[in-house]
Coordinates of C-alpha atoms in Angstrom, one line a residue:
M1 CA -11.6 14.3 4.8
T2 CA -10.1 14.5 1.6
G3 CA -7.3 12.8 0.5
N4 CA -5.8 16.0 0.4
D5 CA -7.1 17.0 3.8
I6 CA -5.8 13.7 5.7
R7 CA -1.6 14.1 4.4
K8 CA -1.6 18.4 5.3
T9 CA -3.6 16.6 9.1
F10 CA -1.0 14.4 9.3
L11 CA 2.4 16.5 8.3
T12 CA 1.0 19.7 10.3
F13 CA -0.1 17.8 13.3
F14 CA 4.1 16.5 13.4
E15 CA 5.3 20.2 12.5
Q16 CA 3.6 21.8 15.4
R17 CA 5.3 19.0 17.4
G18 CA 9.0 19.6 16.6
H19 CA 9.5 17.6 13.0
K20 CA 10.7 18.4 9.5
V21 CA 8.2 17.7 7.0
I22 CA 10.8 15.9 4.7
P23 CA 10.1 15.5 0.9
S24 CA 8.6 12.1 -0.5
A25 CA 12.2 10.1 -2.1
S26 CA 12.1 9.4 -5.5
L27 CA 10.3 5.2 -6.0
I28 CA 13.3 4.6 -8.1
P29 CA 16.4 3.8 -4.8
E30 CA 19.8 5.6 -5.2
N31 CA 22.4 3.4 -4.4
D32 CA 20.1 -0.2 -3.6
P33 CA 20.7 -3.2 -6.5
T34 CA 18.2 -5.3 -4.0
V35 CA 15.4 -3.8 -4.3
L36 CA 13.6 -2.3 -8.1
F37 CA 11.4 0.1 -5.9
T38 CA 10.4 2.5 -3.3
T39 CA 8.5 -0.3 -1.2
A40 CA 8.0 1.5 2.0
G41 CA 8.1 4.4 3.6
M42 CA 11.5 3.1 5.9
H43 CA 13.5 2.4 3.5
P44 CA 15.0 6.2 2.1
L45 CA 15.8 6.0 6.1
V46 CA 17.5 3.3 6.8
P47 CA 21.3 5.3 7.2
Y48 CA 19.6 7.4 9.9
L49 CA 18.1 4.5 11.1
L50 CA 21.0 2.8 11.9
G51 CA 23.2 5.7 13.1
E52 CA 24.4 8.2 10.5
P53 CA 23.0 11.9 11.1
H54 CA 20.1 13.4 9.1
P55 CA 20.8 16.7 7.6
M56 CA 17.1 18.0 9.0
G57 CA 17.6 16.8 12.5
T58 CA 16.4 14.5 14.5
R59 CA 12.3 14.9 14.3
L60 CA 11.0 14.4 10.7
A61 CA 8.2 13.9 9.9
D62 CA 6.5 12.7 5.3
V63 CA 4.5 11.1 3.3
Q64 CA 6.6 8.2 0.9
K65 CA 5.0 6.8 -2.6
C66 CA 5.6 3.8 -3.1
V67 CA 5.1 0.7 -5.3
R68 CA 4.8 -2.9 -4.5
T69 CA 4.5 -5.7 -7.6
G70 CA 4.4 -8.8 -5.1
D71 CA 0.9 -8.7 -5.4
I72 CA -0.1 -7.8 -9.3
D73 CA -2.9 -10.2 -10.0
E74 CA -4.8 -9.9 -6.9
V75 CA -4.8 -5.9 -7.6
G76 CA -8.6 -5.9 -8.7
D77 CA -10.0 -6.8 -4.8
N78 CA -10.8 -4.9 -2.3
R79 CA -7.7 -4.2 -0.9
H80 CA -4.3 -4.7 -3.0
L81 CA -2.4 -1.7 -4.5
T82 CA 0.4 -1.4 -6.9
F83 CA 1.2 2.1 -5.5
F84 CA 0.3 3.5 -2.3
E85 CA 1.4 6.2 -0.3
M86 CA 3.0 6.2 3.7
M87 CA 2.3 9.2 6.2
G88 CA 5.3 8.7 8.5
N89 CA 6.9 10.3 11.7
W90 CA 10.4 9.8 12.8
S91 CA 12.7 9.3 16.0
L92 CA 16.5 9.9 16.0
G93 CA 17.5 9.0 18.9
D94 CA 15.2 11.7 20.4
Y95 CA 11.4 10.9 22.1
F96 CA 10.6 7.0 22.6
K97 CA 7.4 5.6 23.1
G98 CA 5.5 7.9 25.8
D99 CA 5.0 10.4 23.5
A100 CA 4.9 8.3 20.2
I101 CA 2.3 5.9 21.2
A102 CA 0.4 9.5 23.0
W103 CA 0.5 11.7 19.5
S104 CA -0.9 8.4 17.5
Y105 CA -3.6 8.1 19.7
A106 CA -3.7 12.2 19.8
L107 CA -4.0 12.4 16.0
L108 CA -6.4 9.8 15.3
T109 CA -8.7 10.9 17.9
S110 CA -9.1 14.9 18.2
K111 CA -11.3 16.3 16.5
E112 CA -9.5 19.5 16.5
E113 CA -6.4 19.1 15.4
G114 CA -6.4 15.4 14.3
Y115 CA -9.4 12.6 12.5
G116 CA -11.3 12.0 15.0
L117 CA -11.8 8.6 15.4
D118 CA -14.0 7.0 17.8
P119 CA -12.1 5.2 20.6
R120 CA -14.4 3.3 21.3
R121 CA -13.4 1.9 17.7
L122 CA -9.3 2.0 18.1
Y123 CA -7.6 -1.6 19.5
V124 CA -4.3 -2.1 20.2
S125 CA -1.2 -4.6 20.1
V126 CA 1.4 -5.1 21.5
F127 CA 4.8 -7.3 21.5
E128 CA 3.7 -10.4 23.5
G129 CA 7.3 -10.9 24.4
D130 CA 10.1 -14.2 24.6
A131 CA 13.4 -15.1 25.0
D132 CA 14.7 -12.8 23.4
A133 CA 12.7 -9.8 24.8
P134 CA 10.4 -9.3 27.6
R135 CA 6.1 -8.0 26.5
D136 CA 6.4 -4.8 26.2
D137 CA 4.0 -3.3 29.5
E138 CA 5.5 -0.4 29.3
S139 CA 3.4 0.4 25.6
I140 CA 0.8 -1.8 27.2
K141 CA 0.8 0.9 30.5
I142 CA 1.2 4.6 28.3
W143 CA -2.1 2.9 26.0
Q144 CA -3.9 2.5 29.1
E145 CA -3.5 5.8 29.9
Q146 CA -4.8 7.6 26.8
Y147 CA -7.5 5.4 26.6
K148 CA -8.6 6.6 30.3
Q149 CA -8.7 10.1 29.2
D150 CA -11.9 9.2 27.0
G151 CA -12.8 6.9 30.2
I152 CA -12.1 4.2 28.4
D153 CA -10.6 1.0 30.7
A154 CA -8.6 -0.2 28.5
K155 CA -7.8 -3.6 29.5
F156 CA -5.7 -6.1 28.4
G157 CA -7.2 -8.8 26.4
E158 CA -10.2 -7.1 25.4
R159 CA -8.6 -3.7 24.2
V160 CA -4.9 -4.3 24.8
F161 CA -3.6 -7.1 22.8
A162 CA -0.3 -9.3 22.1
Y163 CA 1.2 -11.1 19.9
P164 CA 4.5 -13.4 18.9
K165 CA 7.4 -11.4 16.9
A166 CA 5.0 -12.4 13.9
K167 CA 3.1 -10.1 14.3
N168 CA 3.8 -7.3 16.7
W169 CA 8.1 -7.1 15.8
W170 CA 10.4 -5.2 12.9
G171 CA 13.1 -6.5 11.7
P172 CA 16.9 -6.4 11.6
A173 CA 16.7 -5.7 8.2
G174 CA 19.9 -8.5 7.7
Q175 CA 20.7 -11.2 10.0
T176 CA 22.0 -8.5 12.4
G177 CA 21.3 -4.6 13.3
P178 CA 19.0 -2.6 15.3
C179 CA 15.2 -3.7 15.5
G180 CA 12.1 -4.0 18.2
P181 CA 8.6 -4.3 18.9
D182 CA 5.9 -2.4 17.3
T183 CA 2.1 -1.7 18.6
E184 CA -0.3 -1.3 16.0
M185 CA -4.0 0.2 15.8
F186 CA -6.6 -1.1 14.2
Y187 CA -10.2 0.3 13.4
D188 CA -13.3 -1.5 14.3
T189 CA -15.7 -1.2 10.9
L190 CA -18.3 -2.7 12.4
A191 CA -18.7 -1.0 15.7
L192 CA -20.2 -3.6 17.0
P193 CA -21.1 -3.8 21.0
V194 CA -19.6 -7.8 20.8
P195 CA -15.5 -7.4 20.4
T196 CA -16.1 -11.1 19.4
Q197 CA -18.1 -11.4 16.9
H198 CA -16.9 -11.7 13.5
A199 CA -17.2 -9.6 10.2
P200 CA -20.4 -11.1 8.3
G201 CA -20.0 -13.8 6.0
W202 CA -16.6 -15.2 8.0
T203 CA -17.2 -18.9 8.7
Q204 CA -14.7 -20.1 12.0
T205 CA -16.1 -20.2 15.3
E206 CA -12.6 -19.1 17.0
P207 CA -13.6 -15.6 19.0
C208 CA -12.7 -12.3 16.5
H209 CA -9.7 -10.6 17.9
P210 CA -7.5 -6.9 16.1
N211 CA -5.5 -9.9 13.7
C212 CA -8.0 -11.6 12.4
D213 CA -8.3 -12.5 8.8
C214 CA -12.1 -12.0 8.9
G215 CA -11.7 -8.3 7.4
R216 CA -13.8 -6.6 10.8
Y217 CA -11.1 -4.7 11.7
V218 CA -8.3 -3.1 9.9
E219 CA -4.9 -1.7 11.1
V220 CA -4.3 1.8 10.6
W221 CA -0.6 2.4 11.6
N222 CA 2.5 1.0 13.3
D223 CA 4.5 2.5 15.5
V224 CA 7.9 0.8 15.8
F225 CA 10.6 0.4 18.7
M226 CA 13.9 0.3 18.0
Q227 CA 15.6 -0.6 21.1
F228 CA 17.3 -3.7 20.9
N229 CA 20.8 -4.0 18.4
K230 CA 20.8 -8.4 17.4
T231 CA 24.1 -9.8 17.2
A232 CA 26.0 -12.0 15.1
D233 CA 25.8 -14.6 17.7
G234 CA 22.0 -14.3 18.5
K235 CA 21.8 -12.1 21.3
F236 CA 19.3 -8.8 21.4
E237 CA 21.2 -6.0 23.5
P238 CA 19.7 -2.8 24.2
L239 CA 20.3 0.4 21.9
A240 CA 22.1 3.1 24.0
K241 CA 19.4 5.6 21.4
P242 CA 16.5 4.0 20.4
N243 CA 14.8 5.3 16.9
V244 CA 10.5 5.7 16.4
D245 CA 10.3 4.9 13.1
T246 CA 5.8 4.8 12.1
G247 CA 4.1 4.0 9.5
M248 CA 0.3 4.0 7.8
G249 CA -0.7 3.2 4.9
F250 CA -3.0 6.8 3.8
E251 CA -4.9 5.1 1.5
R252 CA -6.8 2.7 4.2
M253 CA -7.3 5.7 6.5
A254 CA -9.3 7.8 3.1
M255 CA -11.1 4.3 3.6
M256 CA -11.4 4.4 6.5
L257 CA -12.9 7.9 7.3
Q258 CA -14.3 8.2 3.8
E259 CA -16.4 5.7 4.9
A260 CA -15.9 3.9 1.4
P261 CA -16.4 0.2 2.0
T262 CA -12.7 -0.1 -0.6
V263 CA -10.3 2.5 -0.7
F264 CA -11.4 2.7 -4.8
E265 CA -14.8 3.8 -3.0
T266 CA -12.8 6.9 -2.2
D267 CA -11.8 10.0 -4.4
L268 CA -8.3 8.7 -4.1
F269 CA -10.0 6.6 -7.2
K270 CA -13.3 8.1 -7.3
P271 CA -12.3 10.3 -10.5
L272 CA -10.3 7.9 -12.2
I273 CA -13.2 5.0 -11.9
A274 CA -15.6 8.0 -13.8
E275 CA -13.0 8.7 -16.5
I276 CA -12.6 4.9 -17.2
E277 CA -16.4 5.1 -17.0
R278 CA -16.6 7.3 -19.6
V279 CA -14.2 6.3 -21.8
S280 CA -15.6 3.1 -21.9
G281 CA -19.9 4.1 -21.9
R282 CA -19.8 1.7 -18.8
K283 CA -20.8 1.9 -15.4
Y284 CA -18.0 0.2 -12.6
Q285 CA -20.9 -1.4 -10.1
E286 CA -22.2 -2.9 -14.1
S287 CA -20.9 -6.2 -12.5
D288 CA -18.6 -7.8 -10.8
E289 CA -15.7 -7.7 -13.7
T290 CA -16.4 -4.0 -14.7
V291 CA -16.0 -3.7 -11.0
R292 CA -11.8 -5.6 -11.4
C293 CA -11.1 -3.8 -15.1
M294 CA -11.7 -0.9 -13.8
R295 CA -9.8 -1.6 -10.4
I296 CA -7.4 -2.7 -12.5
V297 CA -7.5 0.0 -15.3
A298 CA -6.9 2.4 -12.5
D299 CA -3.9 1.1 -11.1
H300 CA -2.3 0.1 -13.2
V301 CA -2.4 3.7 -14.2
K302 CA -1.7 5.2 -11.8
A303 CA 1.4 2.8 -10.2
A304 CA 2.6 3.9 -13.9
T305 CA 1.9 7.3 -14.2
F306 CA 4.0 8.3 -10.8
I307 CA 6.7 5.5 -12.4
M308 CA 7.5 7.4 -15.3
G309 CA 6.3 11.3 -13.4
D310 CA 9.3 10.5 -11.1
P311 CA 11.8 12.8 -11.1
R312 CA 13.7 9.4 -11.5
G313 CA 11.4 7.9 -14.1
V314 CA 11.2 5.4 -15.9
G315 CA 9.9 4.5 -19.1
P316 CA 8.2 1.2 -20.3
S317 CA 11.2 -0.8 -21.3
N318 CA 12.1 -4.6 -21.6
V319 CA 14.4 -4.8 -18.4
D320 CA 14.5 -3.6 -14.5
Q321 CA 11.4 -0.5 -13.6
G322 CA 10.8 0.2 -17.3
Y323 CA 9.2 -3.5 -17.5
V324 CA 7.6 -4.1 -15.1
V325 CA 5.7 0.2 -16.8
R326 CA 5.6 -1.2 -19.8
R327 CA 3.3 -4.5 -17.3
L328 CA 1.6 -2.2 -15.8
L329 CA 0.0 -0.1 -19.1
R330 CA -0.2 -3.2 -21.3
R331 CA -2.3 -4.6 -18.4
A332 CA -4.1 -1.6 -18.3
V333 CA -5.0 -1.7 -21.9
R334 CA -6.3 -5.3 -22.2
Y335 CA -7.9 -4.7 -19.4
G336 CA -9.5 -1.8 -20.7
R337 CA -11.1 -3.9 -24.5
Q338 CA -12.2 -5.5 -21.5
L339 CA -14.5 -3.0 -20.7
G340 CA -14.5 -2.7 -24.5
I341 CA -12.7 0.0 -24.8
E342 CA -11.5 0.4 -28.5
G343 CA -8.9 3.4 -29.2
A344 CA -6.6 4.9 -27.5
F345 CA -7.4 5.7 -23.6
V346 CA -5.0 5.3 -20.9
A347 CA -3.2 8.6 -21.5
E348 CA -6.4 10.5 -21.0
I349 CA -6.4 8.8 -17.6
A350 CA -2.8 9.5 -16.5
R351 CA -3.5 13.2 -17.3
K352 CA -6.6 12.8 -14.4
V353 CA -3.7 11.2 -12.3
V354 CA -1.7 14.3 -12.4
A355 CA -4.6 16.5 -12.5
E356 CA -5.8 14.9 -8.9
Y357 CA -2.1 14.2 -7.4
G358 CA 0.4 17.1 -8.8
D359 CA -0.8 19.4 -6.1
A360 CA 1.0 17.5 -3.7
Y361 CA 3.5 15.4 -6.1
P362 CA 4.4 18.5 -8.8
E363 CA 6.9 16.1 -10.1
L364 CA 4.1 15.4 -12.6
R365 CA 2.7 18.5 -13.7
Q366 CA 6.9 18.9 -14.5
N367 CA 6.9 15.8 -16.8
E368 CA 3.5 15.7 -17.8
D369 CA 4.1 15.5 -21.8
R370 CA 7.0 13.5 -21.4
V371 CA 4.7 11.0 -19.4
M372 CA 1.8 10.3 -21.6
T373 CA 4.4 11.2 -25.6
E374 CA 5.6 7.5 -23.5
I375 CA 2.1 6.7 -23.1
A376 CA 1.0 7.2 -25.9
A377 CA 3.2 5.4 -28.0
E378 CA 3.7 2.7 -26.0
E379 CA -0.1 1.8 -25.9
K380 CA 0.3 1.7 -29.5
K381 CA 2.6 -0.3 -30.0
F382 CA 1.0 -2.7 -27.9
S383 CA -2.8 -2.2 -29.4
E384 CA -0.6 -3.3 -33.0
T385 CA 0.9 -6.4 -31.0
L386 CA -2.3 -7.2 -29.0
Q387 CA -4.5 -7.6 -32.0
R388 CA -2.5 -10.1 -33.4
G389 CA -1.2 -11.7 -30.1
L390 CA -5.2 -12.6 -29.8
Q391 CA -6.1 -13.6 -33.4
E392 CA -3.2 -16.2 -32.4
A393 CA -3.8 -17.5 -28.9
T394 CA -7.7 -17.9 -29.2
K395 CA -6.3 -20.2 -31.6
F396 CA -4.4 -22.4 -29.2
K397 CA -7.2 -22.4 -26.8
E398 CA -10.0 -23.4 -29.4
R399 CA -7.0 -26.2 -30.8
Y400 CA -6.5 -27.5 -26.6
A401 CA -9.8 -27.0 -25.7
N402 CA -9.6 -31.0 -24.5
H403 CA -6.9 -30.5 -23.5
E404 CA -5.3 -30.3 -19.5
E405 CA -2.5 -28.3 -20.6
V406 CA -1.6 -25.9 -23.4
P407 CA 2.4 -27.1 -24.2
G408 CA 5.1 -24.0 -22.9
D409 CA 6.2 -24.1 -26.6
A410 CA 3.2 -22.3 -27.1
A411 CA 3.4 -19.3 -25.0
F412 CA 7.2 -18.9 -25.9
Y413 CA 5.7 -18.3 -29.6
L414 CA 3.5 -16.2 -28.6
Y415 CA 5.6 -14.1 -27.2
E416 CA 8.7 -14.5 -29.7
S417 CA 7.1 -13.6 -32.7
F418 CA 4.1 -11.8 -31.6
G419 CA 5.3 -10.0 -28.6
F420 CA 2.2 -11.0 -26.4
P421 CA 3.2 -11.6 -22.9
R422 CA 3.2 -14.9 -20.7
E423 CA 0.5 -13.5 -18.0
L424 CA -2.0 -12.5 -21.1
T425 CA -1.1 -15.7 -22.8
E426 CA -1.8 -16.8 -19.1
E427 CA -5.1 -14.7 -18.7
V428 CA -6.5 -15.8 -22.2
L429 CA -5.7 -20.0 -21.9
G430 CA -7.3 -19.6 -18.4
K431 CA -5.5 -21.8 -15.7
K432 CA -4.9 -24.3 -18.6

């Protein structure tokens, strides 16, 4: 399945089950000064999950644009992204665990109307229970009934696993409010007959399981059951009308369905990587360094294009969302230079983003000219900064070659005099 197929399959599946498809909310949250960006699918729906009636009804489905920058330094490995999409279905006091789990299983495993994943490679987790709330035996039973349809004996501890709050509980958003257990779905990337065996290269001896860090199991979906209200005195009281809030990682699902080793080898990134190969004259798999640099350029340009092309789009600046855009664009230029790209190139990659995503998100095409103009201006400005700053940073690197660290005022001088960002100074000077 292509990325577009995956989105369409998800939305059609739930539309046929009485859900209204709602558009993605803006990446720039309205009336929420606590965050710079929409960071999760449930973020724009919080008021309705807390009881406010939604104008489209009690059954909703969507694909939400999201941006998270907390892991920006990790981008370039096999899984971290700045921009991503979250697919979700929502019950606002309507259906609950029975329908939610049955539909999750059907969408994941059905070859006729779903993704056709092998149910034998699907494992699930539930809340194990504690002093606040009991073990989620209801979800365990429902999952076992679903597996039974395919002749699978979903034994507890072998197919269905239980974990504490840290793994299988959501909320509340603040100190008090709606919260509850969740059930998570994991796909076995190795499809081994021995469920306790780790992914290759893992050295720890404990048995493998869905929440293991070895990478064998990939979480693809999470159904949250908001069935309790946490009170000011710390009690968990049952809600009169519980909600369902689910989130499926779009990029991870593409990786599973396209049998790609990482999200960067899916059709969501291949066209961008190919364009970077073209403008750089280098090959993606040429070395570990080219892989990392191309992933960073692709991710950062994609994220910046979506932020700038949003209906409430923000251009590069020195404050708030604009600072994030500036940092993304400047890091893209920096890693482009490491690939040997000398001239302006970011707008060419950004146009490829618009071409690939314009059907799903028409606002990108509507704002394309403005986005490209702002990108070109920012790249020109930073290219001049980069040239001067790199020369000065290299002098510092040589001057302090035999020192354990470089004085902080050196980094400040580069920023104050040349506009050279601190994070680039750190990259040039290494770990000093």
